[in-house]
Short mmCIF file of C-alpha atoms in Angstrom, two decimals:
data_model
loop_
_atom_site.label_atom_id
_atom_site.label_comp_id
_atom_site.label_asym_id
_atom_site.label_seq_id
_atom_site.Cartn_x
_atom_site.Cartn_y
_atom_site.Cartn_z
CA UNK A 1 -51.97 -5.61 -28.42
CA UNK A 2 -53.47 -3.08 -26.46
CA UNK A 3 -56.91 -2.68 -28.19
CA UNK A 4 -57.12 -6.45 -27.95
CA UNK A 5 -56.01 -6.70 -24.16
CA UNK A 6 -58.47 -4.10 -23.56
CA UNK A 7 -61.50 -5.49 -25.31
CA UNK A 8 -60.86 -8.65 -23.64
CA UNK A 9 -61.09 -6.34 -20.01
CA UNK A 10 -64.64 -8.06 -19.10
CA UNK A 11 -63.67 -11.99 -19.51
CA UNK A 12 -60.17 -11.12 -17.42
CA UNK A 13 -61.46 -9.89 -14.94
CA UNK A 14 -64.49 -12.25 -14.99
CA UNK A 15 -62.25 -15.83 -15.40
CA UNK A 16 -60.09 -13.76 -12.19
CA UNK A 17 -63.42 -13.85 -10.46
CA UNK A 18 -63.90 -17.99 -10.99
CA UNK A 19 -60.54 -18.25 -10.03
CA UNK A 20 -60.59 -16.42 -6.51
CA UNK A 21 -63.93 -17.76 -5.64
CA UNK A 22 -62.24 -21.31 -5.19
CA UNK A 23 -60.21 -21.11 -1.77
CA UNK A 24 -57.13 -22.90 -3.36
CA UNK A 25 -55.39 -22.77 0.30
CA UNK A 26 -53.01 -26.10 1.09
CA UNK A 27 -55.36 -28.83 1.97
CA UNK A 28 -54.98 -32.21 3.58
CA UNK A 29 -53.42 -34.13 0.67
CA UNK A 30 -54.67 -37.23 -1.14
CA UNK A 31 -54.07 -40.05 -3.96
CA UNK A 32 -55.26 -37.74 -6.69
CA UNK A 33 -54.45 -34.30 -4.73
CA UNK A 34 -51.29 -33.80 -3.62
CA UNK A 35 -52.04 -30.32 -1.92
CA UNK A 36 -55.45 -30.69 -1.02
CA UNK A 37 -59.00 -30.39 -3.28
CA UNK A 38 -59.36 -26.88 -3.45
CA UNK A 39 -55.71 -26.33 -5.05
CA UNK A 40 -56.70 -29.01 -7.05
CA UNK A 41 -60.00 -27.47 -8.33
CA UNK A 42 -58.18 -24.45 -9.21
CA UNK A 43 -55.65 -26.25 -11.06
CA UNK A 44 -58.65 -27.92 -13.24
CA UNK A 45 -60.68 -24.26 -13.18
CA UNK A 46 -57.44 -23.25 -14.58
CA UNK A 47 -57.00 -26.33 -17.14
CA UNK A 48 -60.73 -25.77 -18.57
CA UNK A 49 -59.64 -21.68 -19.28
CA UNK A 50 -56.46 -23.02 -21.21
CA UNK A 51 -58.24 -25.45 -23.02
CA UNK A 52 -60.95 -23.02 -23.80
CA UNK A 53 -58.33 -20.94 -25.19
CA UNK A 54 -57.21 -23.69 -27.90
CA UNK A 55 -54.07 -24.33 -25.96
CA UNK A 56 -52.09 -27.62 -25.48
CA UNK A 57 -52.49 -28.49 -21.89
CA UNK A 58 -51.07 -31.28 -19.81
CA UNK A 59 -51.60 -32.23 -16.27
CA UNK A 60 -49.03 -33.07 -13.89
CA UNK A 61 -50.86 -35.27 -11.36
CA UNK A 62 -52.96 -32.53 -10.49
CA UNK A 63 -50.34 -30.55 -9.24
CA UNK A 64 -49.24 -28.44 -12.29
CA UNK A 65 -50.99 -27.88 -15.52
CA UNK A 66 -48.89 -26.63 -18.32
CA UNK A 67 -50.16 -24.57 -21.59
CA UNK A 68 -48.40 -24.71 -24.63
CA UNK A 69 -48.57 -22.57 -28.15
CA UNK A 70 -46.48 -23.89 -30.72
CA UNK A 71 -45.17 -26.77 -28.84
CA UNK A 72 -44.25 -28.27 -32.23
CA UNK A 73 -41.30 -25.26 -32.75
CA UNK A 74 -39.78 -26.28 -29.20
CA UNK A 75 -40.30 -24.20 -26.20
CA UNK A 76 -37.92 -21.60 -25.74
CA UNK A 77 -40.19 -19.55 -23.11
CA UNK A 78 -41.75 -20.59 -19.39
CA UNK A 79 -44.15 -18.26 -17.64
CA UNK A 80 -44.78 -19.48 -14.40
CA UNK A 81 -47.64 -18.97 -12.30
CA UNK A 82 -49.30 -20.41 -8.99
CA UNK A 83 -52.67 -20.37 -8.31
CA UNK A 84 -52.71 -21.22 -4.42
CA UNK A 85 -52.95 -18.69 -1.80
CA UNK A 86 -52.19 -18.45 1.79
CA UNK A 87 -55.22 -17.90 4.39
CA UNK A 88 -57.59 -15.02 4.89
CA UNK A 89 -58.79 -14.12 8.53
CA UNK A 90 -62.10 -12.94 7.12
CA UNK A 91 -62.51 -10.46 10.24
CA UNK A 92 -60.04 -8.28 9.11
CA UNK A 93 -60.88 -7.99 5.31
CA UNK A 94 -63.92 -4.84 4.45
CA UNK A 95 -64.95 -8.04 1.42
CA UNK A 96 -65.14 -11.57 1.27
CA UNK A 97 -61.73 -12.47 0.31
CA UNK A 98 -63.26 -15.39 -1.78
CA UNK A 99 -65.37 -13.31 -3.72
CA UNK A 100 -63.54 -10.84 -6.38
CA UNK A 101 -64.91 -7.46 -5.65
CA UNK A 102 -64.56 -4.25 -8.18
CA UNK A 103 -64.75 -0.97 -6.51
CA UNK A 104 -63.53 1.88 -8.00
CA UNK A 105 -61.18 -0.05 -10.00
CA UNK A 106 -59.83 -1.53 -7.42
CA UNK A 107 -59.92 -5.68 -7.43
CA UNK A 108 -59.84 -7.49 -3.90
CA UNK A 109 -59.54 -11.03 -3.34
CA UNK A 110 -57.08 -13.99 -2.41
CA UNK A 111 -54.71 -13.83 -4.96
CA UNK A 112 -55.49 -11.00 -6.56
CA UNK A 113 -52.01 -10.29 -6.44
CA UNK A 114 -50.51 -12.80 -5.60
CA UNK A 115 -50.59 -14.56 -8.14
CA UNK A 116 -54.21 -15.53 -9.47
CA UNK A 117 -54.31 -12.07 -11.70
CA UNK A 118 -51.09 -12.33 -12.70
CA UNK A 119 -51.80 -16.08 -13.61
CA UNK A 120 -55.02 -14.60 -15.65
CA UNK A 121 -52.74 -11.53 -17.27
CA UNK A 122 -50.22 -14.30 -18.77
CA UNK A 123 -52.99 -16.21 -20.06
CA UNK A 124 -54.22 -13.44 -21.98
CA UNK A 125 -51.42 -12.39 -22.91
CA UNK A 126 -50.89 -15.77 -24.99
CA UNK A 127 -54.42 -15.37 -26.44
CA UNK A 128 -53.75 -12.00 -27.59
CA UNK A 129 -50.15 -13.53 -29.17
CA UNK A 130 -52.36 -16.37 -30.48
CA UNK A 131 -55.05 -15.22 -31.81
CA UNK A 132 -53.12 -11.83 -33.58
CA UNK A 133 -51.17 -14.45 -35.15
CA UNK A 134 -48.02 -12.96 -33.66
CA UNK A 135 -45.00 -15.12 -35.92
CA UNK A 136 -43.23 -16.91 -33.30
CA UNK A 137 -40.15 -18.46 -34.00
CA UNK A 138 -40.28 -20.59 -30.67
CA UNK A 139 -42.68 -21.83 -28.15
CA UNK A 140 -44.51 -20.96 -25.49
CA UNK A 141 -45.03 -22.41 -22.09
CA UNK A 142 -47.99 -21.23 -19.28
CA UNK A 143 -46.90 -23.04 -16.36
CA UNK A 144 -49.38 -23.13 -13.30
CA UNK A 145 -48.62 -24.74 -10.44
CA UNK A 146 -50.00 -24.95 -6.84
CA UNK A 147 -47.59 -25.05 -4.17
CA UNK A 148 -45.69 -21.92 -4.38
CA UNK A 149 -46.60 -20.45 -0.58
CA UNK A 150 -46.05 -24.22 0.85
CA UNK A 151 -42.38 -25.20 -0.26
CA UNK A 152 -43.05 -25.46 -4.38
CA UNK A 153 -43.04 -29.16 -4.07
CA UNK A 154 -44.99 -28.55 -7.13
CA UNK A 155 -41.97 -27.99 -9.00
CA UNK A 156 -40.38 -31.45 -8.33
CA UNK A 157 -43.37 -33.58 -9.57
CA UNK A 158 -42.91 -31.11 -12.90
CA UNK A 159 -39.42 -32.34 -13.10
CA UNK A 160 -40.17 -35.39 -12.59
CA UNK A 161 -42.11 -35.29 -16.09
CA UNK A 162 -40.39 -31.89 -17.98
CA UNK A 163 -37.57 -29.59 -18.03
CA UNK A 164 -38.20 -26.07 -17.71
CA UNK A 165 -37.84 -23.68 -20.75
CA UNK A 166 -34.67 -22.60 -21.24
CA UNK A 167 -35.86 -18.97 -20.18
CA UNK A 168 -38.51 -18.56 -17.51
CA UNK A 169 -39.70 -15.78 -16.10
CA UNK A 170 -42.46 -15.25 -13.06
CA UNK A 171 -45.03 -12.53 -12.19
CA UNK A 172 -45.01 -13.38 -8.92
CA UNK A 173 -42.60 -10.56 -7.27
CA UNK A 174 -42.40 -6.76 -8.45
CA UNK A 175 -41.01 -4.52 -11.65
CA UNK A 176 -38.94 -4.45 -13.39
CA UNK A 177 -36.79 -7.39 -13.10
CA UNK A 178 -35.95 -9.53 -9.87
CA UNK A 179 -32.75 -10.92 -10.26
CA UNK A 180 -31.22 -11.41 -6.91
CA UNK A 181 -33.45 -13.22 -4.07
CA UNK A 182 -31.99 -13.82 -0.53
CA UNK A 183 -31.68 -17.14 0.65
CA UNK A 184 -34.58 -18.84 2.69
CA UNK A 185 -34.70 -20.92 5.99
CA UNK A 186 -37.68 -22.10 8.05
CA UNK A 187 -37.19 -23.66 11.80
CA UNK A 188 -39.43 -25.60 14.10
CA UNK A 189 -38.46 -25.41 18.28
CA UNK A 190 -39.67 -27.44 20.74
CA UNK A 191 -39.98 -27.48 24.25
CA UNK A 192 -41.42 -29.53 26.95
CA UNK A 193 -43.29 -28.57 30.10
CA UNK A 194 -44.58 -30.47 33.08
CA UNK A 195 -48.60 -30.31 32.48
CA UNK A 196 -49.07 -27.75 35.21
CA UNK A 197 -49.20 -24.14 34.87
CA UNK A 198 -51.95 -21.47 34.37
CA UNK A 199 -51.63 -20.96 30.62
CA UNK A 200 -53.70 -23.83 29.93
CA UNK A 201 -53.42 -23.04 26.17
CA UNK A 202 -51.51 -20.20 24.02
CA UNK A 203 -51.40 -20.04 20.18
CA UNK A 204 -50.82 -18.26 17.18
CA UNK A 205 -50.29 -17.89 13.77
CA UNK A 206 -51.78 -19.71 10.65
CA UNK A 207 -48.66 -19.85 8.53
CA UNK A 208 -44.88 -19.72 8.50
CA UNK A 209 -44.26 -17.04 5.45
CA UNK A 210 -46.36 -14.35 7.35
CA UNK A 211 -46.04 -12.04 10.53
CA UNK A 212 -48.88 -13.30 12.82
CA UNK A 213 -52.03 -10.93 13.25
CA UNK A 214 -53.57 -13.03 15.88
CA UNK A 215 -52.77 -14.73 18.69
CA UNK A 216 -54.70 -15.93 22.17
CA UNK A 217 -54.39 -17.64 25.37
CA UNK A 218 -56.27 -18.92 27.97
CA UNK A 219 -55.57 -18.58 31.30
CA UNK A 220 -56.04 -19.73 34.69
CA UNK A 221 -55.93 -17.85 38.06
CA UNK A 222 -55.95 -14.42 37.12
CA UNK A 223 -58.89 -11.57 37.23
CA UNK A 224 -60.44 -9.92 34.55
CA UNK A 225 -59.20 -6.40 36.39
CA UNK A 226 -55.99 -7.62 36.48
CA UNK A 227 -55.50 -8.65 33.02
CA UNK A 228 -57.31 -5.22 31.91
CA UNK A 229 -54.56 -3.27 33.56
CA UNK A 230 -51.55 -4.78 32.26
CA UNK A 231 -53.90 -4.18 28.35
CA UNK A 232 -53.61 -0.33 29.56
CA UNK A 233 -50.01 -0.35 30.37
CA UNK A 234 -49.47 -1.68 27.02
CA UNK A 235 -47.90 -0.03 24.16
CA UNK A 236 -47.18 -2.51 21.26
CA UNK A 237 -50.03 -1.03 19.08
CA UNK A 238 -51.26 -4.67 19.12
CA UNK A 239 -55.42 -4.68 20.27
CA UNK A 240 -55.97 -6.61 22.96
CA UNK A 241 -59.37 -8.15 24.12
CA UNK A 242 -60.14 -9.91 27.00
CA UNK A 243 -62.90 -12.55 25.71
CA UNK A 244 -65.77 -13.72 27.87
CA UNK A 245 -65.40 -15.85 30.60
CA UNK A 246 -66.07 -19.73 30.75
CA UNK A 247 -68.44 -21.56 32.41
CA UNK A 248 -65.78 -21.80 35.04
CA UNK A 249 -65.31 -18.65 36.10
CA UNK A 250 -61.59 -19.37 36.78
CA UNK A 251 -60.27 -19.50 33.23
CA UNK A 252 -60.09 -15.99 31.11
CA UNK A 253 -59.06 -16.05 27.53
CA UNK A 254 -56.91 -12.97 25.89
CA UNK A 255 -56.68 -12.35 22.21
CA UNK A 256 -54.58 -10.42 20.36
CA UNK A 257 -55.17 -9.00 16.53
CA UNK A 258 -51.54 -7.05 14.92
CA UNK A 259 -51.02 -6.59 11.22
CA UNK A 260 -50.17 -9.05 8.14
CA UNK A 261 -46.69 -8.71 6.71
CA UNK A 262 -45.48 -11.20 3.77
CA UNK A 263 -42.21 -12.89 5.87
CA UNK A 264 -39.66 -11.17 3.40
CA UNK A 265 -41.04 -7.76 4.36
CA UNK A 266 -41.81 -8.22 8.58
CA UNK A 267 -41.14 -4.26 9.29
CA UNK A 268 -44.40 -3.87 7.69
CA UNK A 269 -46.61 -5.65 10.09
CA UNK A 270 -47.15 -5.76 13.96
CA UNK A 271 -46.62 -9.08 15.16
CA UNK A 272 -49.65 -10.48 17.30
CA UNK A 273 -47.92 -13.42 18.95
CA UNK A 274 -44.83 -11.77 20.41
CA UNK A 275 -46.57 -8.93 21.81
CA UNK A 276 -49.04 -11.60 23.46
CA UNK A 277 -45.87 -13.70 24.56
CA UNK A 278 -44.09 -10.03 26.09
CA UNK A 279 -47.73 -8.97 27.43
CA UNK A 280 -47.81 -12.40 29.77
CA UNK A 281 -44.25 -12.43 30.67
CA UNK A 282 -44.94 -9.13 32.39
CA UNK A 283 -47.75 -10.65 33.93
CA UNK A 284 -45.55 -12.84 35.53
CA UNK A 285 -43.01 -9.93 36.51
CA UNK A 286 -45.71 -8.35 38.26
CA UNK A 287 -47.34 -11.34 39.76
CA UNK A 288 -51.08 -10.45 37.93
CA UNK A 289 -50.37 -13.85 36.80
CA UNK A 290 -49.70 -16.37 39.90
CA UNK A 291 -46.51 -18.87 38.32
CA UNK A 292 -47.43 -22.03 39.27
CA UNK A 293 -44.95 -23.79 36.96
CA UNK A 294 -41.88 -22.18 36.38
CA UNK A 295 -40.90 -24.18 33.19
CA UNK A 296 -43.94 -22.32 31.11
CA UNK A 297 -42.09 -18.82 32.72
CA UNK A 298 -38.74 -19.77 31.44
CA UNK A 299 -40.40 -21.08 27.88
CA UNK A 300 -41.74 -17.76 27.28
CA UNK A 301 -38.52 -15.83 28.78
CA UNK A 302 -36.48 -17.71 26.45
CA UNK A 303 -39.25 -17.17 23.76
CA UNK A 304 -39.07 -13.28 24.35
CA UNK A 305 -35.06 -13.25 24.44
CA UNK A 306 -34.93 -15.08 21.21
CA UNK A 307 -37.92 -13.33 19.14
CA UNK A 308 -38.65 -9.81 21.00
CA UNK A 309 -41.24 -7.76 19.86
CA UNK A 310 -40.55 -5.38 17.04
CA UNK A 311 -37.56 -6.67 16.23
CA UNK A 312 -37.71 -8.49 12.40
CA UNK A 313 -33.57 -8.77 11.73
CA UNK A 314 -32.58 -11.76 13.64
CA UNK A 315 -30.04 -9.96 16.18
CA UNK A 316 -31.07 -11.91 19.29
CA UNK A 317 -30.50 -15.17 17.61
CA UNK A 318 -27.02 -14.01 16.40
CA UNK A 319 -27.80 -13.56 12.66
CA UNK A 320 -27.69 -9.73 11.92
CA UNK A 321 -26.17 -8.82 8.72
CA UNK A 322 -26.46 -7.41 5.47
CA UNK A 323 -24.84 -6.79 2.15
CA UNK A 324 -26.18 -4.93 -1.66
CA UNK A 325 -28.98 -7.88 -1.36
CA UNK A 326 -30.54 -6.50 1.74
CA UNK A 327 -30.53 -7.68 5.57
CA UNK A 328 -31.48 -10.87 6.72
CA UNK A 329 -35.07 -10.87 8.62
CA UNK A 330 -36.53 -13.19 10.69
CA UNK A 331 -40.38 -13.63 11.91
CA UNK A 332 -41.46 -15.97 14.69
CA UNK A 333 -44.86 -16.77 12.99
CA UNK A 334 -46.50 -19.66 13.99
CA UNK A 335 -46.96 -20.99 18.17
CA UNK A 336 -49.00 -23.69 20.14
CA UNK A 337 -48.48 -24.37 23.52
CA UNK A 338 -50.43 -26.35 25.86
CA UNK A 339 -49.94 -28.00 29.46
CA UNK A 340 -47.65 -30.72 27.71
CA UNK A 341 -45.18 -28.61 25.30
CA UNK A 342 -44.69 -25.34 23.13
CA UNK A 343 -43.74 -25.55 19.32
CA UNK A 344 -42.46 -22.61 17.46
CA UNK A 345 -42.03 -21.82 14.14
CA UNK A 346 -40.28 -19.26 11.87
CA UNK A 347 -39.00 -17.70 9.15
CA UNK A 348 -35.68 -16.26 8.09
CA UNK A 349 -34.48 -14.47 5.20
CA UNK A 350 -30.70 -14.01 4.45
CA UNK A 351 -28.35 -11.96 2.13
CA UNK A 352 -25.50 -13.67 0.09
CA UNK A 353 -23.06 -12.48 2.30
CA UNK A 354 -23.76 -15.89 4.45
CA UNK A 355 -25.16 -19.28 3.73
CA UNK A 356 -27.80 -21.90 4.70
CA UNK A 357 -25.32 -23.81 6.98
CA UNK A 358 -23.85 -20.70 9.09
CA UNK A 359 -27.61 -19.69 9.63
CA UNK A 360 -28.87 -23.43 10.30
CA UNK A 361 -25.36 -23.91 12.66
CA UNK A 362 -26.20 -20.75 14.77
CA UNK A 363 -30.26 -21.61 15.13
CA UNK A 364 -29.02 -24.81 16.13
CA UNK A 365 -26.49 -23.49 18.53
CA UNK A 366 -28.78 -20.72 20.42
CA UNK A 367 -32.38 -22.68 20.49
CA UNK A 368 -29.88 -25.56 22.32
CA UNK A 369 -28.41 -23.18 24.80
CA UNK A 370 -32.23 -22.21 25.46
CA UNK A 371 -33.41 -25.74 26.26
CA UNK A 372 -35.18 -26.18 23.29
CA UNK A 373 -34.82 -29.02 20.09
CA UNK A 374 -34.35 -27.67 16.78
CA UNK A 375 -34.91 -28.93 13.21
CA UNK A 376 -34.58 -27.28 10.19
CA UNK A 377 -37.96 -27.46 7.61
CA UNK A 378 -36.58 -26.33 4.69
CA UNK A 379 -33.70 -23.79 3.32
CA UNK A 380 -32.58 -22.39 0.13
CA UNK A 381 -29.34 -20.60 -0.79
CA UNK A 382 -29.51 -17.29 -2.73
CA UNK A 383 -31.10 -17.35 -6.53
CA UNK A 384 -28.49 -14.98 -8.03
CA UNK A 385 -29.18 -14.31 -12.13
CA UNK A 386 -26.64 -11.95 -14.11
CA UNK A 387 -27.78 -8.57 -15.37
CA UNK A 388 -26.03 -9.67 -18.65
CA UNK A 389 -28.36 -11.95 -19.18
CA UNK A 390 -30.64 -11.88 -22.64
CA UNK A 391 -33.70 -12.87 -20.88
CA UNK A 392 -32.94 -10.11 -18.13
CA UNK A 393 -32.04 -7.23 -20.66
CA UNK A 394 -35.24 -8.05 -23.09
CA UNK A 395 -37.62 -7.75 -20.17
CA UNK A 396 -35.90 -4.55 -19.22
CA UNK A 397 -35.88 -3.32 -22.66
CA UNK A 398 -39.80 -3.80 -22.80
CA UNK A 399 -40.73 -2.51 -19.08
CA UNK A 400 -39.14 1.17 -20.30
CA UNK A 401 -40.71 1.03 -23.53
CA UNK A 402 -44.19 0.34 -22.35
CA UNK A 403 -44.09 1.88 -18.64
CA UNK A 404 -42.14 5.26 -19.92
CA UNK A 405 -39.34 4.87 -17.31
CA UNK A 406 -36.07 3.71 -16.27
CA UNK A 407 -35.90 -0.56 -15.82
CA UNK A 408 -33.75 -2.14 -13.35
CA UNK A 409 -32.67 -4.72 -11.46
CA UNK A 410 -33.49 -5.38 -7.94
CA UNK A 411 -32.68 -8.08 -5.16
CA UNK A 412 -35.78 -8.97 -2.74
CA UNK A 413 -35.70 -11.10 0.62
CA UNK A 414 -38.91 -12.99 -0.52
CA UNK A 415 -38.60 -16.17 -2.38
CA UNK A 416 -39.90 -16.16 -5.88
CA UNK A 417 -41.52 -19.35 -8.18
CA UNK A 418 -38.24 -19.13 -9.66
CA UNK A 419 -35.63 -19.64 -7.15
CA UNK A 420 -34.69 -22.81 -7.73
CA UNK A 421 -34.73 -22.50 -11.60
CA UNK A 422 -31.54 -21.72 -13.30
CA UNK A 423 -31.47 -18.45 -15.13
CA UNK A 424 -35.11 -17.56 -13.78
CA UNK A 425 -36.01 -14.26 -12.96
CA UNK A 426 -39.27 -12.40 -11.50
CA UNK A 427 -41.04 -10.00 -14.05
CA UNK A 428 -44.19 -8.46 -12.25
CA UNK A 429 -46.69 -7.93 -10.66
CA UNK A 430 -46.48 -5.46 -8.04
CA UNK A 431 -45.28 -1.57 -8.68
CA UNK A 432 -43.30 0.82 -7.15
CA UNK A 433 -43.75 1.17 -2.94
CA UNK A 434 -47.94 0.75 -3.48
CA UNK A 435 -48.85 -1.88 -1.03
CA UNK A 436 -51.24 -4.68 -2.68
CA UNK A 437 -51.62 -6.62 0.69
CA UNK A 438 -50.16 -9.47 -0.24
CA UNK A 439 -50.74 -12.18 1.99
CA UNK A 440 -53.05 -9.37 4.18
CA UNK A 441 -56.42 -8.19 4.82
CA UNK A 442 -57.61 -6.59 1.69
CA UNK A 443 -55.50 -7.88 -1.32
CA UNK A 444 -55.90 -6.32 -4.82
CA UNK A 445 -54.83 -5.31 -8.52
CA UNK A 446 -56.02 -2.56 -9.97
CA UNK A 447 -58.04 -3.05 -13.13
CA UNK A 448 -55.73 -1.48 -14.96
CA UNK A 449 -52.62 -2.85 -13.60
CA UNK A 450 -54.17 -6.17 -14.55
CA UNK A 451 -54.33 -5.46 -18.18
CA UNK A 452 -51.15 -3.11 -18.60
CA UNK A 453 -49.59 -7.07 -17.62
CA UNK A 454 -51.03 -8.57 -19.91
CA UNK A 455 -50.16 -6.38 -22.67
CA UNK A 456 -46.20 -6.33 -21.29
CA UNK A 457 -46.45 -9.91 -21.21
CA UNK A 458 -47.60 -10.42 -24.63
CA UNK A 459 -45.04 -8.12 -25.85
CA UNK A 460 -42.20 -9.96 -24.14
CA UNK A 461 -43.21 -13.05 -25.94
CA UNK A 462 -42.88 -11.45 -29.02
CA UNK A 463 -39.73 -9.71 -27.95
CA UNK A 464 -38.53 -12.77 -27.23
CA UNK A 465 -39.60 -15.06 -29.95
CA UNK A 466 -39.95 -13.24 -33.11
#
């Protein structure tokens, strides 16, 4: 499997290549694409490599394809994959995160990672089974889907069609083996204002799932010396610019650029739009900035008590705790706020020692004492799989014989493919404490982490099914 994986190195990394130039980001949805046309045209991009490959494929209204080998013997096996991606800011990447770039053996894109080359390393790895004529007892399913980073509606039109193998596993978390994966909840506030004020605008954030690296404002009434010094006094690590001026002289904008952190993972990022929202609230403290409506004060007060900078474990909103799955997190990722109202968004992980209701109940609870509405966007309980389990101790059995060291299982706070499949677990891709960037500036796979998948892939197959 190895010789075949790695005489096959070339085509990987160049179908990878077709598959990151397409910007497969959520679009505005349509008749014959639910999730936009570029998650659509990866889904196809995707279809035409399967088919290629003398694979059974079948297309779930353009929202998941599925490959099959040996479809006649039953599927027994599900590898899922997704091939869309969350944004790039392309200021921040060194490459253009559309175009897959190989230096020094390093591969950057969007999705390199996460979870276009793992999507490519499983599709290899069923060629290599294929085409060594590898005597499988059962079948095989490639499932590829493209909502995974937007709520995995994906998932229901699949089972609106299909049921999913009776063992699935997805290289989209880490090694060895995920089996535990805290429970998810996303929240929208709202609040109104009067249409006065001098923040005539304030924003940031491009998606939920992610710590914010930019934010900006523009505001009304205050100088360009005055705005400079409270930038010096600051000391969030955040980089603050103050942009040119307007045509009218009397508005300023302010921008603000922190660091990228996948939402299950905040304390590894700087968060842009709290530091922005703490920067102008002591604007107001020290009158740089003239309040000329209290309620967009008290919005970003409240704002400030709720989500303070630097702090990623939900103890202002009440939710701090933490059991052998971890500590629940929270980011405060996504803001707009003009004259008329500010919307909030964000994004909180938590352990099994509580549940989706006592988390929703307590948001509810705290964003009402702060004058704001709440709703709830989405939430998941914990996925929780057994150790015991066969498909758990075969890919553990294959990670120490092909990686040379100890496998285990670990719980994660990020929500896998697989966390609303029964009996799923995450196998892959990322390793040890390297950070890939996922969701960042600067994403990549090595070369050669790309086709050491593959090969463990094709081997759990045959583990598996022979």
């Amino acid at each position: 499997m190895n010789n075949y994986i790695n005489s096959k190195k070339d085509e990987i990394i160049g179908d990878l290549a077709q598959l990151i130039a397409i910007p497969s980001v959520m679009g505005q949805p349509s008749e014959d694409a639910p999730f936009g046309e570029e998650p659509k045209r990866a889904l196809l991009k995707m279809a035409e490599l399967c088919e290629k490959s003398g694979f059974t494929v079948t297309n779930y209204e353009n929202a998941v394809i599925c490959a099959d080998l040996y479809p006649e013997k039953g599927i027994e096996l599900g590898i899922l994959c997704h091939l869309d991606v969350v944004p790039a800011n392309k200021s921040g990447w060194d490459t253009d995160p559309f175009e897959l770039v190989e230096k020094d053996g390093v591969l950057y894109g969007r999705g390199a990672i996460d979870d276009k080359g793992p999507a490519v390393a499983a599709l290899y790895a069923l060629k290599c089974v294929k085409e060594l004529n590898i005597p499988l007892k059962k079948g095989v399913r490639l499932i590829f889907g493209t909502n995974e980073e937007n709520g995995s509606e994906d998932l229901e039109i699949y089972k609106k069609h299909d049921r999913f193998p009776p063992k699935v596993f997805t290289p989209d978390g880490s090694f060895p083996v995920i089996n535990i994966e805290k429970g998810m909840m996303r929240g929208c506030f709202i609040g109104k204002l009067s249409g006065r004020g001098n923040i005539m605008s304030m924003g940031g954030g491009t998606v939920i799932n992610a710590v914010p690296d930019s934010a900006s404002a523009v505001l009304q009434s205050v100088s360009r010396e005055a705005l400079t010094e409270a930038i010096s006094e600051d000391n969030s690590g955040v980089e603050f610019t103050v942009n040119s001026e307007f045509d009218d002289d009397r508005f300023i904008e302010i921008s603000a650029v922190g660091k990228a952190a996948h939402a299950s993972t905040p304390e590894g990022g700087i968060n842009a739009l709290t530091a922005l929202i703490s920067l102008i609230n002591r604007m107001f403290d020290s009158k740089r900035l003239p309040v000329s409506d209290c309620r967009q004060r008290d919005i970003l007060k409240a704002i400030e008590k709720l989500f303070p900078f630097g702090e990623t474990d939900g103890a202002s909103l009440g939710l701090k705790c933490s059991d052998k799955s971890g500590g629940l997190t929270c980011v405060f990722s996504k803001f707009t706020m003009t004259r008329d109202s500010a919307v909030g968004h964000f994004d909180i992980r938590f352990p099994t020692c509580t549940t989706l209701s006592e988390v929703e109940d307590k948001c509810r609870e705290v964003f009402s004492e702060n004058n704001f509405s709440f709703e709830m966007i989405l939430g998941d309980e914990p996925h929780v799989v057994s150790e015991d389990s066969d498909l758990v101790r075969r890919l553990l059995e294959v990670y120490e014989e092909n990686e040379g060291e100890k496998g285990y299982c670990v719980a994660i706070g990020g929500g896998t493919y697989v966390h609303d499949i029964e009996g799923g677990v995450a196998f892959g891709a990322e390793r040890g404490d390297a950070d890939y960037h996922m969701h960042g500036d600067n994403e990549f796979i090595t070369a050669d982490e790309l086709l050491k998948d593959a090969v463990l892939f094709a081997k759990v197959i045959e583990r598996l099914l022979t």
